[in-house]
Amino acid sequence: MNPVNKLKASFIFVFLIALFLGAGYVWWTWTISVKTTSDRALLIASTAAEAMNGEMLQQVRVAPEDIGTIPYESIKTRLVSLRDIDASVRFLYLYTQREGKIYFVADSEDPNSPDYSPPGQEYTEADSSFYLPFSGKSLITPPATDRWGTWVSALVPIKNLETGQVSFVFGMDHPAEHWNKKAIADSAQSSLVVLFVLLLIGSFYALFKNNLKLKESEEKYRLIFDQAPIGIYTINKDGFIDSLNPKLFEMTGAKNVDEVMGLNVFSMDSYKKVGLDKFFRDGLNGKDFNTEVKYVSQTGKKETWRHYHGVPIFLPDSKTVDRLLLLVLDITKQKEIDKAKTEFISLASHQLRTPLSSTKWILELFMQDKDLKEKQKERLNDLYIVNQRLIDLVNNLLNVARIETGKLVANKKIINLADLINASYKLCKREADRKEQKINVIIKTEIKEVNLDPLLFTEALNNLLSNAVNYAPANSSIDVTVDTKDKNYLIAIHNTGSIILEVDQKKLFEKFYRGVDAQSIKSTGSGLGLFIAKGAVEANGGIVWLESNVTHGTTFYFTIPMR
Amino acid sequence: MKILIVEDEDAILKALVNKFIGEKFSVLQAKNGEEGLNLALLNKPDLILLDIILPKMDGMTMMKKLREANSWGKSVPVILLTNLNADEKIMKGIIENEPAYYLVKTDWTLDQVVEKVRERLSRV
């Protein structure tokens, strides 16, 4: 059973006991209160009855003739004065029993009052309890209704002092509606106490439950945080590390938590290497952070790679950054696999080149054979073109492998930029002519000699220009513009035809990515061209980007540093 | 003109030999670095077409030994004809041993190779 359910069960148990005890207490209060009232009423009635007893009472005849006689008037006076003393009593009276009927002897009422009962009048509404006192017992009747109202009566037998026989009964009527007033008040009071106690128990339960849930939740997240197989730490708004998990601790190689906890991200060189100071600035503005960092062991033999992924943590208003969360993943294994994969591609590509170059040269020799018929030459030429495409593909794969292993190092030399552009123009012109496209080379600035790797530059420009030719519609024109921007040459390859969707724009330079439309225009693309173009431009120290919209068409830009 | 072709791949070797004979060259051929080095030192060809990946002794080692062997070996023009992309190690060898050209086979037609050889030989 989980702790919350356990608590709930205990609560229900305690609550039921409290309810049971509380009900008992209220019942007990009621009973005691009723008994006290009855005892008091009986005591008063008995005392009063004593006062009624004596010679005078033995002399009444219980008939209208009693009116005006000394015994009757004396008793009546006593009844009236007793009634005036006790405000809780409405009627006081004496009655007797003759031949099974009840007759009034005297009452406390004025003869002119409508409530007055003359001596000897039968009390026809008397119920069975009115006969009980004749057996010698005092009692309190249950509420009974007669022509005057509803009453609870205290009835006390009056015994003949000589014979000990009960000849009269003294009665005091209390209005029934007032009778239980005290008991009700007492019970209400005790009920309030019980209710208060129950509420108290309920509140305690709610409090305990919340506390328990909070503890459970805290425990849950603590376990996740502590056992997560990635390094996690948080940085507060002042740049101090304010929490970290054991995995991170293990990764840093620190001896105890205090070596890392409470450090400022600006204070350590190792954090600068990761670029945490930059993440701190960007993160507070709501930006994510991703970086891969290589660590080499002191002996220089072991390489480890870490991926740092930083995200800002927002307050519930989702606008204010509360702190920064940094996840640290060990990606050494992935890097090794990736490296092995790239090396395999590189090796396989080199191996593939041998049969491809054999085929290329054998075909070349074959095609120069003078005995060949025109038709045969044509077939061989087709074969030659197919082989050449395979060579291009393998070369592309090799380039990708070189970019990925960082082997694409620019072999820079001083070179004439115009010549390189012209060479690319010539290469693409044939296909452009076939599609009746026009390529305009526009030089907007004075071109000096530049220091760059001509092969990489040509690779990039060929890729971008042949893309423009391939994807722009027939009869359109393509502009290659050379301009300056800051301290770079800016080369723009523009066409008005093909538009690159916004979803494609971000991913277009990734390897093997092909735009949605690109696939329908030209199905044979490898998805490597732009990846290679980007690698080639960057190896030459430039950047590449694109702009594409319906009004202006598509333009690919890349830069090369002037010096 | 006498040239030496060092190439271990039969089909390529055959294509090159046929081409150069067709172009009126006198052709020597070797299938590994050791054989190539011996033939070169013995026959002193005017130019050597050299592959890099070779059995017994690779092309870069053969070139190094040739340059160290004698004054003829030091100056004979060498064209590296290979399928490898030049990595740092190869680049270092190229700078030290000054071959005439570094040609990636798939990037060149036979006609262009012949043209390069003629161009280099005409420079003396």
XYZ file of C-alpha atoms in Angstrom:
687
model
C 0.000 0.000 0.000
C 1.447 3.364 -0.897
C 1.893 5.973 1.818
C -0.962 8.165 0.608
C -3.449 5.284 0.765
C -2.090 4.259 4.136
C -2.648 7.761 5.407
C -6.143 7.770 3.947
C -7.030 4.495 5.691
C -5.736 5.766 9.027
C -7.656 8.956 8.522
C -10.933 7.145 7.833
C -10.376 4.986 10.923
C -9.658 7.936 13.205
C -12.514 9.909 11.695
C -15.044 7.114 12.258
C -13.938 6.667 15.882
C -14.145 10.403 16.452
C -17.584 10.438 14.847
C -18.760 7.561 17.030
C -17.363 9.078 20.233
C -18.751 12.460 19.235
C -22.238 11.034 18.665
C -22.018 9.309 22.077
C -20.949 12.539 23.682
C -23.830 14.484 22.143
C -26.314 11.789 23.190
C -24.860 11.776 26.697
C -25.137 15.588 26.954
C -28.723 15.391 25.847
C -29.622 12.689 28.342
C -27.916 14.407 31.248
C -29.502 17.702 30.377
C -32.983 16.209 30.108
C -32.499 14.363 33.395
C -31.307 17.506 35.174
C -34.356 19.396 33.955
C -36.683 16.584 35.033
C -35.029 16.192 38.418
C -35.252 19.886 39.029
C -38.886 20.029 37.941
C -39.720 17.044 40.170
C -37.841 18.538 43.121
C -39.724 21.812 42.763
C -42.985 19.957 42.325
C -42.353 17.760 45.392
C -41.455 20.729 47.550
C -44.541 22.554 46.323
C -46.638 19.463 46.905
C -45.400 19.357 50.520
C -46.609 22.910 50.886
C -50.054 21.949 49.632
C -50.516 19.077 52.020
C -52.251 19.449 55.345
C -55.625 19.996 57.045
C -56.929 22.390 54.427
C -56.633 19.854 51.656
C -58.607 17.240 53.600
C -61.474 19.684 53.896
C -62.165 20.376 50.196
C -65.125 18.627 48.666
C -64.003 18.843 45.026
C -67.182 20.555 43.886
C -68.227 24.089 42.780
C -69.380 24.691 46.344
C -65.736 24.891 47.396
C -65.493 28.353 45.872
C -65.395 30.907 48.641
C -64.550 28.369 51.349
C -61.416 29.008 53.384
C -59.631 25.728 52.539
C -60.183 26.162 48.775
C -59.229 29.829 48.680
C -56.152 29.168 50.826
C -54.970 26.421 48.438
C -55.753 28.552 45.400
C -53.736 31.465 46.805
C -50.775 29.172 47.342
C -51.016 27.860 43.758
C -51.144 31.376 42.307
C -48.158 32.562 44.295
C -46.134 29.475 43.391
C -46.878 30.029 39.717
C -45.671 33.619 39.990
C -42.392 32.440 41.533
C -41.453 29.951 38.819
C -41.673 31.560 35.378
C -41.042 28.282 33.582
C -44.339 26.852 34.853
C -47.575 27.690 33.170
C -50.189 25.849 35.173
C -50.267 24.496 38.713
C -53.149 22.380 39.826
C -54.409 19.680 42.120
C -56.590 16.838 40.967
C -58.109 13.721 42.361
C -59.565 10.516 41.032
C -63.113 9.327 41.520
C -64.558 6.281 39.885
C -61.799 6.219 37.254
C -62.145 9.856 36.273
C -59.901 12.821 36.938
C -61.374 15.916 38.586
C -59.761 19.273 39.256
C -59.487 20.258 42.890
C -58.008 23.699 42.294
C -55.783 25.526 39.776
C -53.597 28.596 39.585
C -55.828 30.507 37.177
C -57.983 33.572 37.726
C -61.701 32.643 37.641
C -62.160 35.162 34.797
C -59.463 33.607 32.624
C -60.571 31.313 29.812
C -57.982 28.858 31.126
C -59.729 28.591 34.487
C -61.042 25.241 35.650
C -63.529 25.391 38.534
C -63.275 22.813 41.344
C -64.959 19.496 40.554
C -64.602 19.917 36.798
C -63.598 16.733 35.077
C -60.330 16.738 33.142
C -61.559 14.763 30.209
C -58.280 14.907 28.214
C -56.206 13.243 30.912
C -54.155 10.351 29.510
C -53.071 7.204 31.308
C -49.981 8.813 32.861
C -52.236 11.016 34.998
C -53.381 7.912 36.889
C -49.889 6.657 37.672
C -49.178 9.019 40.631
C -52.036 7.387 42.576
C -49.763 4.385 43.015
C -47.424 6.677 44.983
C -44.819 7.568 42.368
C -43.843 11.002 41.110
C -43.297 11.305 37.365
C -42.756 13.518 34.411
C -45.232 12.886 31.614
C -44.246 12.761 27.967
C -45.511 15.785 26.022
C -49.307 15.682 25.821
C -51.769 18.007 24.134
C -55.020 19.341 25.558
C -57.278 22.317 24.907
C -54.694 24.682 26.466
C -51.668 23.535 24.571
C -48.911 20.924 24.651
C -47.406 20.230 28.034
C -44.850 18.267 29.883
C -46.253 17.795 33.382
C -44.516 17.064 36.659
C -46.996 15.007 38.715
C -46.465 14.411 42.461
C -48.754 12.315 44.648
C -49.960 13.891 47.913
C -50.416 11.323 50.622
C -52.907 11.557 53.486
C -50.621 12.089 56.483
C -52.661 9.721 58.616
C -53.633 6.914 56.242
C -50.681 7.207 53.830
C -53.189 6.887 50.970
C -52.746 8.974 47.854
C -55.858 11.122 47.677
C -54.602 14.019 45.554
C -52.041 14.673 42.872
C -50.186 17.921 42.430
C -49.309 18.909 38.874
C -47.099 21.490 37.293
C -47.399 22.050 33.541
C -44.301 23.168 31.604
C -44.886 24.282 28.031
C -43.500 21.408 25.915
C -41.699 23.765 23.498
C -39.592 25.169 26.340
C -39.039 21.882 28.113
C -36.068 20.667 25.950
C -34.604 24.113 25.403
C -31.698 23.574 27.726
C -31.062 20.061 26.453
C -31.076 21.360 22.900
C -28.730 24.181 23.803
C -26.398 21.796 25.639
C -26.431 19.263 22.829
C -25.858 21.971 20.247
C -22.860 23.099 22.202
C -21.405 19.632 22.449
C -22.187 19.046 18.752
C -20.179 22.137 17.934
C -17.278 20.799 19.932
C -17.517 17.458 18.114
C -17.766 19.192 14.737
C -14.736 21.273 15.568
C -12.743 18.183 16.482
C -13.794 16.439 13.243
C -12.811 19.492 11.223
C -9.495 19.529 13.011
C -8.905 15.888 12.110
C -9.892 16.650 8.497
C -7.517 19.595 8.300
C -4.689 17.557 9.731
C -5.392 14.884 7.156
C -5.318 17.398 4.299
C -2.109 18.854 5.671
C -0.437 15.477 6.087
C -1.588 14.360 2.673
C -0.191 17.436 0.947
C 3.032 17.090 2.790
C 3.249 13.425 1.913
C 2.475 14.079 -1.755
C 5.086 16.807 -1.836
C 7.579 14.416 -0.320
C 6.655 11.689 -2.770
C 6.947 14.052 -5.718
C 10.252 15.384 -4.479
C 11.476 11.838 -3.942
C 10.378 10.841 -7.442
C 12.191 13.677 -9.180
C 15.192 13.292 -6.947
C 15.531 9.624 -7.982
C 15.195 10.510 -11.665
C 17.727 13.316 -11.329
C 20.170 11.179 -9.350
C 19.998 8.121 -11.565
C 19.726 9.737 -14.996
C 22.469 8.282 -17.195
C 23.351 11.738 -18.480
C 25.092 14.553 -16.695
C 22.716 17.277 -15.582
C 23.378 20.571 -13.957
C 21.635 23.850 -13.533
C 23.040 27.349 -13.543
C 21.231 30.138 -11.765
C 20.739 33.625 -13.109
C 23.958 34.853 -11.552
C 25.973 32.225 -13.385
C 26.524 29.880 -10.447
C 26.042 26.126 -10.665
C 23.277 25.394 -8.185
C 22.562 21.713 -8.702
C 24.165 18.722 -10.337
C 23.580 15.002 -10.485
C 25.960 12.137 -9.645
C 26.531 11.251 -13.310
C 27.836 14.736 -14.032
C 29.925 14.546 -10.933
C 31.386 11.299 -12.254
C 32.019 12.885 -15.666
C 33.885 15.889 -14.300
C 36.164 13.635 -12.276
C 35.898 15.974 -9.303
C 36.538 14.466 -5.894
C 33.557 15.958 -4.125
C 30.456 17.914 -4.952
C 31.798 21.145 -3.492
C 34.460 21.280 -6.192
C 31.745 21.879 -8.763
C 28.759 23.125 -6.793
C 28.546 26.872 -6.474
C 31.148 27.544 -9.149
C 30.637 30.426 -11.499
C 30.586 29.530 -15.211
C 32.871 32.441 -15.944
C 35.474 31.375 -13.441
C 36.923 28.287 -15.106
C 38.846 27.732 -18.315
C 37.249 24.320 -18.868
C 33.874 26.012 -19.060
C 35.178 28.555 -21.524
C 36.351 25.689 -23.700
C 32.791 24.354 -23.763
C 31.486 27.871 -24.364
C 29.339 28.012 -21.259
C 29.833 31.754 -20.955
C 28.233 32.132 -24.376
C 25.405 29.777 -23.429
C 24.866 31.804 -20.295
C 24.367 35.001 -22.287
C 22.210 33.391 -25.007
C 20.346 31.126 -22.599
C 19.059 34.036 -20.555
C 17.593 35.342 -23.814
C 15.779 32.047 -24.277
C 18.138 30.399 -26.742
C 19.179 26.741 -26.826
C 22.791 25.683 -26.876
C 24.393 22.680 -28.541
C 28.033 21.865 -28.792
C 30.335 18.873 -29.053
C 33.651 18.989 -27.270
C 36.625 16.683 -27.569
C 38.748 15.902 -24.537
C 42.129 14.251 -24.785
C 43.509 12.422 -21.763
C 46.775 13.648 -20.252
C 48.672 10.777 -21.835
C 47.144 11.854 -25.146
C 45.989 8.325 -25.853
C 42.363 8.442 -24.940
C 39.822 10.649 -26.660
C 36.432 11.348 -25.164
C 33.620 13.331 -26.680
C 30.890 15.156 -24.846
C 27.731 16.679 -26.205
C 26.533 19.689 -24.257
C 22.859 20.552 -24.680
C 21.725 23.638 -22.825
C 18.159 24.858 -22.513
C 16.666 27.772 -20.608
C 14.121 26.785 -17.974
C 11.191 29.189 -17.948
C 8.943 30.171 -15.058
C 5.279 29.103 -15.464
C 4.592 32.405 -17.248
C 6.834 30.889 -19.987
C 8.495 34.256 -20.585
C 10.949 34.695 -17.755
C 14.031 32.515 -17.690
C 14.427 31.098 -14.184
C 17.654 29.158 -14.609
C 19.587 27.244 -17.219
C 19.638 23.486 -17.589
C 22.652 21.800 -19.085
C 22.637 18.158 -20.189
C 25.960 16.481 -20.784
C 26.075 13.314 -22.854
C 29.008 11.032 -23.423
C 29.088 10.604 -27.198
C 32.519 9.003 -27.458
C 31.055 5.767 -28.733
C 28.929 7.464 -31.399
C 31.932 9.481 -32.503
C 34.016 6.326 -32.813
C 31.300 4.602 -34.829
C 30.874 7.681 -36.968
C 34.595 7.826 -37.572
C 34.731 4.152 -38.477
C 31.817 4.646 -40.855
C 33.445 7.634 -42.504
C 36.742 5.801 -42.813
C 34.915 2.900 -44.378
C 33.265 5.183 -46.918
C 36.648 6.705 -47.669
C 38.325 3.335 -48.115
C 35.460 1.878 -50.158
C 35.415 4.937 -52.392
C 39.120 4.698 -53.080
C 38.750 1.037 -53.904
C 35.823 1.766 -56.183
C 37.890 4.248 -58.116
C 40.285 1.596 -59.437
C 37.755 -0.372 -61.546
C 36.040 2.888 -62.482
C 39.235 4.395 -63.847
C 40.021 1.135 -65.681
C 36.614 1.208 -67.313
C 37.020 4.865 -68.171
C 40.319 4.373 -69.940
C 39.408 1.112 -71.654
C 36.280 2.761 -73.028
C 38.360 5.717 -74.177
C 40.732 3.430 -76.065
C 37.814 1.472 -77.488
C 36.055 4.588 -78.741
C 39.175 5.680 -80.639
C 39.134 2.467 -82.663
C 38.747 3.474 -86.294
C 36.827 0.365 -87.334
C 33.824 1.222 -85.191
C 30.436 1.948 -86.740
C 28.667 5.163 -85.814
C 26.011 3.257 -83.832
C 28.659 1.388 -81.833
C 30.464 4.620 -81.032
C 27.225 6.068 -79.748
C 26.599 3.093 -77.431
C 30.164 3.280 -76.110
C 29.713 6.962 -75.479
C 26.563 6.243 -73.467
C 28.533 3.737 -71.436
C 31.286 6.291 -70.935
C 28.768 8.856 -69.610
C 27.232 6.315 -67.218
C 30.686 5.409 -65.937
C 31.502 9.078 -65.511
C 28.360 9.541 -63.398
C 29.455 6.697 -61.172
C 32.867 8.350 -60.833
C 31.211 11.629 -59.843
C 29.094 9.855 -57.256
C 32.087 8.119 -55.719
C 33.968 11.417 -55.692
C 31.049 13.025 -53.899
C 31.042 10.280 -51.287
C 34.755 10.782 -50.818
C 34.288 14.490 -50.400
C 31.624 13.874 -47.754
C 33.950 11.546 -45.919
C 36.698 14.130 -46.092
C 34.430 16.890 -44.806
C 33.292 14.685 -41.943
C 36.762 13.653 -40.892
C 37.921 17.241 -41.126
C 40.395 16.230 -43.829
C 39.071 18.823 -46.220
C 41.975 21.192 -45.710
C 42.304 24.087 -48.075
C 45.455 23.907 -50.177
C 45.592 27.641 -50.814
C 47.432 29.387 -53.602
C 47.254 32.765 -55.274
C 44.888 32.450 -58.171
C 42.835 34.488 -60.617
C 39.210 34.365 -59.527
C 37.856 35.273 -62.964
C 39.523 32.213 -64.517
C 37.897 29.900 -61.995
C 34.474 31.410 -62.566
C 34.977 31.155 -66.301
C 35.898 27.466 -66.029
C 32.715 26.710 -64.081
C 30.692 28.724 -66.570
C 32.075 26.673 -69.456
C 31.384 23.417 -67.629
C 27.720 24.240 -67.064
C 27.081 26.026 -70.341
C 26.474 22.897 -72.398
C 23.592 21.714 -70.187
C 22.250 25.297 -70.010
C 22.287 25.543 -73.814
C 20.388 22.288 -74.058
C 17.682 23.752 -71.797
C 17.853 27.056 -73.674
C 18.891 28.840 -70.490
C 21.121 31.861 -70.438
C 23.927 32.208 -67.876
C 24.953 35.842 -67.235
C 28.198 36.457 -65.400
C 28.071 39.930 -63.850
C 31.220 41.335 -62.267
C 30.327 44.341 -60.111
C 33.689 44.916 -58.552
C 37.352 44.918 -59.402
C 38.593 41.374 -59.003
C 42.115 40.966 -57.736
C 43.946 37.715 -57.325
C 42.803 35.751 -54.335
C 44.438 33.271 -52.003
C 42.321 30.116 -51.924
C 42.116 26.453 -52.765
C 41.006 26.513 -56.430
C 39.704 22.942 -56.369
C 37.456 23.641 -53.389
C 36.235 26.900 -54.911
C 35.447 25.184 -58.198
C 33.744 22.321 -56.370
C 31.467 24.800 -54.587
C 30.694 26.959 -57.607
C 30.167 23.954 -59.900
C 27.711 22.480 -57.460
C 25.725 25.683 -57.028
C 25.756 26.603 -60.705
C 24.868 23.133 -61.986
C 22.059 23.039 -59.394
C 20.701 26.295 -60.812
C 20.838 24.870 -64.338
C 19.222 21.607 -63.258
C 16.399 23.055 -61.198
C 15.556 26.263 -63.075
C 12.999 25.834 -65.860
C 13.895 25.893 -69.559
C 14.156 29.300 -71.248
C 15.018 31.052 -67.988
C 18.172 32.981 -67.182
C 20.702 32.448 -64.426
C 22.840 35.279 -63.022
C 26.242 34.754 -61.439
C 27.139 37.998 -59.683
C 30.475 38.831 -58.087
C 30.519 41.700 -55.608
C 32.274 42.710 -52.419
C 30.850 42.567 -48.941
C 32.880 43.708 -45.952
C 36.276 42.103 -46.522
C 34.948 39.293 -48.687
C 34.020 38.623 -52.246
C 30.343 37.759 -52.422
C 29.278 35.372 -55.162
C 25.554 35.089 -55.846
C 23.948 32.495 -58.094
C 20.441 33.610 -58.870
C 17.558 32.097 -60.801
C 13.929 33.171 -61.016
C 12.448 29.754 -61.575
C 12.624 27.244 -58.765
C 11.463 28.194 -55.297
C 12.786 26.340 -52.276
C 10.162 25.726 -49.635
C 10.755 27.205 -46.223
C 10.789 23.724 -44.619
C 13.591 22.693 -46.968
C 15.713 25.818 -46.560
C 17.071 24.968 -43.121
C 17.933 21.373 -43.944
C 19.107 21.854 -47.502
C 22.795 21.878 -46.623
C 22.563 18.632 -44.659
C 23.982 15.556 -46.282
C 21.574 13.295 -48.147
C 18.796 15.860 -47.738
C 16.775 16.555 -50.849
C 14.068 19.191 -51.054
C 10.489 18.111 -51.593
C 10.322 19.717 -55.033
C 13.870 18.739 -55.985
C 12.917 15.087 -55.984
C 10.171 15.656 -58.524
C 12.290 17.868 -60.795
C 15.420 15.729 -60.886
C 15.207 12.251 -59.449
C 18.891 11.389 -59.777
C 20.382 13.882 -57.333
C 22.483 12.340 -54.569
C 21.626 14.895 -51.902
C 25.336 15.500 -51.421
C 26.035 18.483 -53.656
C 25.072 21.264 -51.254
C 26.654 19.486 -48.300
C 29.903 19.348 -50.244
C 29.508 22.938 -51.474
C 29.096 24.082 -47.867
C 32.125 22.062 -46.738
C 34.194 23.426 -49.604
C 33.181 27.062 -48.989
C 33.863 26.781 -45.270
C 37.239 25.113 -45.813
C 38.114 28.181 -47.898
C 37.091 30.421 -44.983
C 33.712 31.558 -46.314
C 30.061 31.038 -45.514
C 27.149 29.918 -47.662
C 23.430 30.684 -47.395
C 20.358 31.057 -49.543
C 17.320 33.241 -50.038
C 14.240 31.962 -51.791
C 10.807 33.458 -52.260
C 8.131 33.773 -54.913
C 8.847 37.430 -55.729
C 12.630 37.279 -56.053
C 13.283 33.675 -56.968
C 16.165 31.727 -55.495
C 19.674 32.997 -54.755
C 22.559 31.042 -53.260
C 25.305 33.208 -51.795
C 28.806 32.370 -50.704
C 31.751 34.391 -49.597
C 35.505 34.066 -49.923
C 37.902 36.175 -47.917
C 39.854 38.725 -50.005
C 43.095 37.888 -48.252
C 60.964 8.769 -75.719
C 61.152 6.095 -73.040
C 58.754 5.997 -70.142
C 58.274 3.609 -67.199
C 54.777 2.778 -66.006
C 54.478 1.326 -62.486
C 50.949 0.043 -61.937
C 49.627 -3.108 -60.228
C 46.141 -3.141 -61.745
C 46.327 -5.173 -64.982
C 43.493 -3.444 -66.827
C 44.879 0.003 -66.108
C 48.425 -1.012 -66.922
C 47.267 -2.508 -70.228
C 45.272 0.596 -71.146
C 48.207 2.885 -70.364
C 50.750 0.714 -72.187
C 48.521 0.436 -75.280
C 47.895 4.135 -75.297
C 51.517 5.161 -74.973
C 52.721 2.604 -77.559
C 50.009 3.953 -79.856
C 51.464 7.404 -79.233
C 54.924 6.121 -80.315
C 56.488 5.963 -76.894
C 58.868 3.255 -75.857
C 57.287 1.747 -72.769
C 58.692 -0.132 -69.767
C 56.287 -1.629 -67.262
C 56.465 -2.789 -63.651
C 53.806 -4.174 -61.287
C 55.299 -3.247 -57.925
C 57.604 -0.687 -56.369
C 60.617 -2.925 -56.089
C 60.480 -3.989 -59.719
C 59.822 -0.397 -60.731
C 62.848 0.911 -58.833
C 65.167 -1.733 -60.352
C 63.851 -1.106 -63.879
C 64.189 2.630 -63.456
C 67.767 2.527 -62.196
C 68.736 0.044 -64.900
C 67.056 1.665 -67.925
C 66.935 5.310 -66.905
C 63.604 6.203 -68.604
C 62.835 9.843 -69.500
C 59.754 9.883 -67.247
C 58.034 7.629 -64.711
C 54.267 7.204 -64.303
C 53.868 5.979 -60.745
C 50.907 4.573 -58.819
C 50.916 5.027 -55.049
C 49.302 1.878 -53.705
C 51.540 -0.944 -54.852
C 52.561 -4.348 -53.488
C 56.027 -4.977 -51.992
C 57.014 -1.304 -52.049
C 54.514 1.543 -52.337
C 54.920 4.402 -54.801
C 55.895 7.056 -52.275
C 58.702 4.870 -50.901
C 59.902 4.029 -54.379
C 60.031 7.716 -55.281
C 61.948 8.518 -52.093
C 64.512 5.768 -52.820
C 64.833 6.944 -56.404
C 65.574 10.502 -55.294
C 68.180 9.201 -52.880
C 69.796 6.729 -55.352
C 71.833 8.970 -57.696
C 71.833 12.256 -59.603
C 69.754 10.814 -62.432
C 67.173 9.510 -59.907
C 67.133 12.908 -58.242
C 65.998 14.712 -61.367
C 63.927 12.239 -63.389
C 60.368 13.578 -63.767
C 57.737 11.510 -61.927
C 54.002 11.790 -62.481
C 51.988 10.316 -59.626
C 48.964 8.623 -61.110
C 46.699 7.365 -58.383
C 43.216 6.939 -56.999
C 44.085 8.362 -53.608
C 43.246 11.849 -52.517
C 46.336 13.525 -51.208
C 46.344 13.364 -47.423
C 48.919 15.039 -45.202
C 51.424 12.207 -45.494
C 51.275 12.183 -49.298
C 51.464 15.969 -49.431
C 54.644 15.837 -47.366
C 56.139 13.297 -49.788
C 55.149 15.432 -52.748
C 56.805 18.523 -51.327
C 59.999 16.644 -50.469
C 60.334 14.671 -53.703
C 58.893 17.136 -56.190
C 56.991 14.986 -58.630
C 55.847 16.726 -61.784
C 52.173 16.108 -61.336
C 49.756 14.494 -58.989
C 46.887 13.112 -61.072
C 43.769 11.373 -59.753
C 43.047 8.727 -62.397
C 39.297 9.156 -62.536
C 39.681 12.895 -63.184
C 41.718 12.454 -66.375
C 41.252 10.899 -69.774
C 44.096 8.947 -71.393
C 44.527 11.732 -73.950
C 44.987 14.249 -71.135
C 47.530 11.992 -69.432
C 49.533 11.744 -72.654
C 49.305 15.505 -73.031
C 50.672 16.008 -69.483
C 53.543 13.608 -70.157
C 54.455 15.401 -73.407
C 54.223 18.769 -71.707
C 56.584 17.685 -68.932
C 59.065 16.088 -71.353
C 59.157 19.179 -73.548
C 60.305 21.258 -70.545
C 63.504 19.184 -70.184
